[in-house]
mmCIF file with all atom_site columns, C-alpha atoms in Angstrom:
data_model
loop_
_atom_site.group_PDB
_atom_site.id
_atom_site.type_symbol
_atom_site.label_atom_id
_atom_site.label_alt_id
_atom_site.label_comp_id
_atom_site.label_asym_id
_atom_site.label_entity_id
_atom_site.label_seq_id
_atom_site.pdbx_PDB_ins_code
_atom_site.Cartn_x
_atom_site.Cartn_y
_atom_site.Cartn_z
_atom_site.occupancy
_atom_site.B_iso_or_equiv
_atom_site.pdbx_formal_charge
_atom_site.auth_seq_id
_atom_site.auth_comp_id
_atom_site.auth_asym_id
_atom_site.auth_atom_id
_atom_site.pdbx_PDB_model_num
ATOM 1   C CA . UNK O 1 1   ? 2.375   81.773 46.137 1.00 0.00 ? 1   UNK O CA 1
ATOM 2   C CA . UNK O 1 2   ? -0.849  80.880 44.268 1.00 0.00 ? 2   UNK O CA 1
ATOM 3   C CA . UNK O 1 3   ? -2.261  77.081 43.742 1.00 0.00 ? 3   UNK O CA 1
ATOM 4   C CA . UNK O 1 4   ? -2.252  76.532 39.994 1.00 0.00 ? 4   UNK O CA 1
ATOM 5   C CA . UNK O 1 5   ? -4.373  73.543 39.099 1.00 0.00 ? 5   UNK O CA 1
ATOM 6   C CA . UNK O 1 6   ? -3.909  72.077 35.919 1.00 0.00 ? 6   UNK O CA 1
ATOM 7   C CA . UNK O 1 7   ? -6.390  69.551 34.305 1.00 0.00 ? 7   UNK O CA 1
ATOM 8   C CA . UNK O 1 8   ? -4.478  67.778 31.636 1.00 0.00 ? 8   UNK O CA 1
ATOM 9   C CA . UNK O 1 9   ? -6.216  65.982 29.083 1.00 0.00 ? 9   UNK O CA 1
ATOM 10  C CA . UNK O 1 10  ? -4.907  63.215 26.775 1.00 0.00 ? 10  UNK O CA 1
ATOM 11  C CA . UNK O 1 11  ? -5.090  59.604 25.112 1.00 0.00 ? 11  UNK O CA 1
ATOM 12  C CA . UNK O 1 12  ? -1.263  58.505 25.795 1.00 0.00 ? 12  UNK O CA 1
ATOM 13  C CA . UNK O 1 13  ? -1.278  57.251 29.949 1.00 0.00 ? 13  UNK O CA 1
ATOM 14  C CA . UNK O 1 14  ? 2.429   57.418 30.136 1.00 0.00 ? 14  UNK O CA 1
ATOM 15  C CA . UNK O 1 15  ? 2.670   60.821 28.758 1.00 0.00 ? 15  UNK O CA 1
ATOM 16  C CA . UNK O 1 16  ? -0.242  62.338 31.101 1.00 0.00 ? 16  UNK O CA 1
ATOM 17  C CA . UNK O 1 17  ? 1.866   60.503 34.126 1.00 0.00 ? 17  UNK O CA 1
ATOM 18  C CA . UNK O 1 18  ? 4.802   62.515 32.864 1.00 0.00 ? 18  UNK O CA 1
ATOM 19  C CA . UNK O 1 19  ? 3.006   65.707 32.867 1.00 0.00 ? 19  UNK O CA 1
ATOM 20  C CA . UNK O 1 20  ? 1.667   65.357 36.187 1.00 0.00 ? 20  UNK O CA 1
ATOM 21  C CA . UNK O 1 21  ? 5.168   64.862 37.734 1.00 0.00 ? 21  UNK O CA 1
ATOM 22  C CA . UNK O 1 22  ? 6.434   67.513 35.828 1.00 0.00 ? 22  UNK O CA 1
ATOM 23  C CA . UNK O 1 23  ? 4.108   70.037 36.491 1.00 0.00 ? 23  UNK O CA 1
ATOM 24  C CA . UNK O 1 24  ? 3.851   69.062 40.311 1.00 0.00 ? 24  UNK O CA 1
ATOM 25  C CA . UNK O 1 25  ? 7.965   69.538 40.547 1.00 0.00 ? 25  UNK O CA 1
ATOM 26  C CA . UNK O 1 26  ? 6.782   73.343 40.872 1.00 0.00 ? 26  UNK O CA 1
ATOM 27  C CA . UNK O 1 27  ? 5.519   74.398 44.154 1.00 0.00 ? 27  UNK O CA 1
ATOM 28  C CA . UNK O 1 28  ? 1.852   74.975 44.308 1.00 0.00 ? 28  UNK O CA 1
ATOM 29  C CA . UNK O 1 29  ? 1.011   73.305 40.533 1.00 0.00 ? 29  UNK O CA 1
ATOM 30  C CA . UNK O 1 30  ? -1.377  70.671 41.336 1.00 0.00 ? 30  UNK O CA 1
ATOM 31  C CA . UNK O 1 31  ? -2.586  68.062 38.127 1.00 0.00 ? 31  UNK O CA 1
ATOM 32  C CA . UNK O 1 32  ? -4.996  65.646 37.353 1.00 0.00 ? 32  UNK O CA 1
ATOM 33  C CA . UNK O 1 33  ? -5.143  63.985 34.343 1.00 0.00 ? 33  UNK O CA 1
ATOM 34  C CA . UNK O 1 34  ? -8.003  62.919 32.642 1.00 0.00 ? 34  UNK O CA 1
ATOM 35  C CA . UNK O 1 35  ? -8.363  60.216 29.579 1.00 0.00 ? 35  UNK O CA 1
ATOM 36  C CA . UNK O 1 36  ? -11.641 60.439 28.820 1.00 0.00 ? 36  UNK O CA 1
ATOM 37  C CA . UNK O 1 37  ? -13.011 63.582 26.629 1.00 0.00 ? 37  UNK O CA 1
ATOM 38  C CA . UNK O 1 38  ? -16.717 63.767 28.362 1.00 0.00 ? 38  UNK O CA 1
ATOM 39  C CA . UNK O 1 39  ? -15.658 63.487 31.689 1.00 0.00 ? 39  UNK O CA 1
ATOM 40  C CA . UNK O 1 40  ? -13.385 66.416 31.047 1.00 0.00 ? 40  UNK O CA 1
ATOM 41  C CA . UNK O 1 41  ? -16.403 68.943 30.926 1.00 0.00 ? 41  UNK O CA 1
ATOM 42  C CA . UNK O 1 42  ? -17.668 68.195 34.240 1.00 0.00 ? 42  UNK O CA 1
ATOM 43  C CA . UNK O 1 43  ? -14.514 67.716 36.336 1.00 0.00 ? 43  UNK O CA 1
ATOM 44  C CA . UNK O 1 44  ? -14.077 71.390 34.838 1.00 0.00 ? 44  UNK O CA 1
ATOM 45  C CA . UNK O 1 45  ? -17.093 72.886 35.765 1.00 0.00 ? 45  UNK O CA 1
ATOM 46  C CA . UNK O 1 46  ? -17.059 71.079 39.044 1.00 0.00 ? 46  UNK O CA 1
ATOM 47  C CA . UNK O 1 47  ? -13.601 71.661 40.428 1.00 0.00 ? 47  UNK O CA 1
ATOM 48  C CA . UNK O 1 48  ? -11.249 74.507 40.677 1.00 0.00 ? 48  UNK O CA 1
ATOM 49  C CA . UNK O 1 49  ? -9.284  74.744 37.275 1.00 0.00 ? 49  UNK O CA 1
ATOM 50  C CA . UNK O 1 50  ? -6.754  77.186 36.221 1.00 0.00 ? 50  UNK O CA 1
ATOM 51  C CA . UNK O 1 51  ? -5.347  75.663 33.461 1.00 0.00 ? 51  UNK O CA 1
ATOM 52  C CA . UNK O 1 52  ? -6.578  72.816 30.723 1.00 0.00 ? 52  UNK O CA 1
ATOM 53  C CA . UNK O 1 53  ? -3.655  71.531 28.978 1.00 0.00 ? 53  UNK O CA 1
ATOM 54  C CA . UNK O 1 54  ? -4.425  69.440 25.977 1.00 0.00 ? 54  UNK O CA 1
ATOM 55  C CA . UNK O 1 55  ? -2.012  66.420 25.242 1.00 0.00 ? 55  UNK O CA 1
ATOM 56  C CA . UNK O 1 56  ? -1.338  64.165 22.659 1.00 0.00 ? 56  UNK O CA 1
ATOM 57  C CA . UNK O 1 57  ? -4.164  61.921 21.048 1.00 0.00 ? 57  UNK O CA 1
ATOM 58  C CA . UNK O 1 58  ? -7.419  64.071 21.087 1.00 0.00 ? 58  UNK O CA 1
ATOM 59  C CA . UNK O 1 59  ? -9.197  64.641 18.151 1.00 0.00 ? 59  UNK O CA 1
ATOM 60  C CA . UNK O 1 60  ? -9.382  68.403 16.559 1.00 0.00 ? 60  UNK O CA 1
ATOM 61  C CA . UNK O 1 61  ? -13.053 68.575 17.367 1.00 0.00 ? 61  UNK O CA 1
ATOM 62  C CA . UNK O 1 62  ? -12.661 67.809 20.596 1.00 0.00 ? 62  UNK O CA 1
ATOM 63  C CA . UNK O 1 63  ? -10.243 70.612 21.152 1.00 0.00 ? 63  UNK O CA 1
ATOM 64  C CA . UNK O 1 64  ? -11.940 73.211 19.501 1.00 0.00 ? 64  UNK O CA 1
ATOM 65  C CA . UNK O 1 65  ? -15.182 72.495 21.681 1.00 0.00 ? 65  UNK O CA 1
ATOM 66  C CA . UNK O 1 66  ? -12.968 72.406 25.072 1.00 0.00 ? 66  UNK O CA 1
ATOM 67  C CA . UNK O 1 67  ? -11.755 75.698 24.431 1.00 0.00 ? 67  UNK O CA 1
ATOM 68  C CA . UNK O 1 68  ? -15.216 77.456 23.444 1.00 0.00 ? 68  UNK O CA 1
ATOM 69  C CA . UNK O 1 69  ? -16.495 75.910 26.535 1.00 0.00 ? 69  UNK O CA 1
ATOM 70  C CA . UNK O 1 70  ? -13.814 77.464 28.832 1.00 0.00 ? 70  UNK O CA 1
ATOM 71  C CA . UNK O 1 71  ? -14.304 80.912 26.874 1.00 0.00 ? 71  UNK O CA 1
ATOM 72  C CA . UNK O 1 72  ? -17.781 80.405 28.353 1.00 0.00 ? 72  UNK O CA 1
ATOM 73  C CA . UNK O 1 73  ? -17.376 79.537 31.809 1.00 0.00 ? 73  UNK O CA 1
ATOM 74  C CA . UNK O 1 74  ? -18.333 81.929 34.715 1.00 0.00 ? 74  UNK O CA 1
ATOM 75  C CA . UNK O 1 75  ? -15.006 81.619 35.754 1.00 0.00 ? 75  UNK O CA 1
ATOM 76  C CA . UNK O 1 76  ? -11.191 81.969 34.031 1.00 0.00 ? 76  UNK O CA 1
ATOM 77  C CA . UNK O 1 77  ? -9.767  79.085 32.719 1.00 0.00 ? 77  UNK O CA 1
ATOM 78  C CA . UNK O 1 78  ? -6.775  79.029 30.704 1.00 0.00 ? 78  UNK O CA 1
ATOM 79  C CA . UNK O 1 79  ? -5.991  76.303 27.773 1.00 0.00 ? 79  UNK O CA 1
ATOM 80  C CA . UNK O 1 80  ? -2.939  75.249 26.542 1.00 0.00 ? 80  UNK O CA 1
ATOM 81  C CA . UNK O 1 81  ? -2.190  73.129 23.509 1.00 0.00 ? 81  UNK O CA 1
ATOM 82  C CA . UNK O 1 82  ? 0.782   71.459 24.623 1.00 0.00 ? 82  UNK O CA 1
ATOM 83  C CA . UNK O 1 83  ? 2.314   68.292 22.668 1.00 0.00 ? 83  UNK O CA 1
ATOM 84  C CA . UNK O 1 84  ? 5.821   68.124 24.287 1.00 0.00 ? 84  UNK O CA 1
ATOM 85  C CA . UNK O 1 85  ? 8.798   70.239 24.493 1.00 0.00 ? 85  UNK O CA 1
ATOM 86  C CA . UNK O 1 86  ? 9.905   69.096 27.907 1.00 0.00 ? 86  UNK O CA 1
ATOM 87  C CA . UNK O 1 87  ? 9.581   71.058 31.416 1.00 0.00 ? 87  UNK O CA 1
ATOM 88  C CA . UNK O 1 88  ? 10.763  74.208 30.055 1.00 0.00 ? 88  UNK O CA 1
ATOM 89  C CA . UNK O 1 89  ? 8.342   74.823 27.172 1.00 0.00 ? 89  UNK O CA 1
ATOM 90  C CA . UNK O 1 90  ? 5.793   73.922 29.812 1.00 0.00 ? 90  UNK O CA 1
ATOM 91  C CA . UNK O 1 91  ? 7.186   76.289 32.239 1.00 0.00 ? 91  UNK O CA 1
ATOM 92  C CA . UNK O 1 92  ? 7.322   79.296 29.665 1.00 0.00 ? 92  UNK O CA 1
ATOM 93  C CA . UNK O 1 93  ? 3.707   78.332 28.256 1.00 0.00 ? 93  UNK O CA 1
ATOM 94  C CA . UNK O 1 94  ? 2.296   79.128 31.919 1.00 0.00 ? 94  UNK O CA 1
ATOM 95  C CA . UNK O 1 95  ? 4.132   82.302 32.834 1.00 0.00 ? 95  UNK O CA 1
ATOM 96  C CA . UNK O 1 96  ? 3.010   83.445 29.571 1.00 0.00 ? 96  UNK O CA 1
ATOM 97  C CA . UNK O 1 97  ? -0.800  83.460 30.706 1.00 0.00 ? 97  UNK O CA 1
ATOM 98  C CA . UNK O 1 98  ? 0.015   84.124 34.651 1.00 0.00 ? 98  UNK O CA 1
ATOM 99  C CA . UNK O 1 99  ? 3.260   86.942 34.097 1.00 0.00 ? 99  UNK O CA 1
ATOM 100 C CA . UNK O 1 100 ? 2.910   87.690 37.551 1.00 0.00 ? 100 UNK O CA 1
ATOM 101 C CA . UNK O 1 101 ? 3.904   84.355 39.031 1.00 0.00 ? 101 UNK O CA 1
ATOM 102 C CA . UNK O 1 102 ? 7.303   84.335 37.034 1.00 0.00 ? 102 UNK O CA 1
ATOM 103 C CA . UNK O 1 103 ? 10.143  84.012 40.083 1.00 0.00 ? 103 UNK O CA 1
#
């Protein structure tokens, strides 16, 4: 099964903690979580990062920057605007972009 790393990006601590559990209950999803908007731009270009998912708290700007920058990345990295839903949402959000990991 593929590694699927997630960088999740948010202002709320106890929701990003959340997340991370939640998406590392699935075999092979791997999270960090970043608070911190700038940082987010160079942990991305410096690591290996399937998906972004945006969290609560982050200004619109912000967002729309993140994703133009991942559009324009030498590699593919996926964003999701997530803002709750629970596990499932989650779940369907991420087969939706990566079909072929569906069980």
């Amino acid at each position: 099964m593929k590694t699927l790393n997630f960088l999740v990006i948010g202002k709320n601590q106890e929701i990003l903690d959340t997340l991370k559990r939640i998406i590392e209950n699935n075999e092979g999803w791997l999270a960090d979580i970043k608070t911190d908007e700038t940082e987010s731009y160079d942990y991305i270009q410096d690591n290996t990062v399937d998906i972004v998912l945006l969290s609560s708290g982050l200004e619109d700007q912000f967002e729309k920057e993140i994703k133009v920058f991942c559009e324009h990345l030498d590699k593919e990295v996926k964003v999701i605007d997530h803002y709750g839903g629970g596990s499932g949402l989650l779940k369907n959000e991420v087969y939706h972009l990566f079909p072929h990991l569906q069980p």
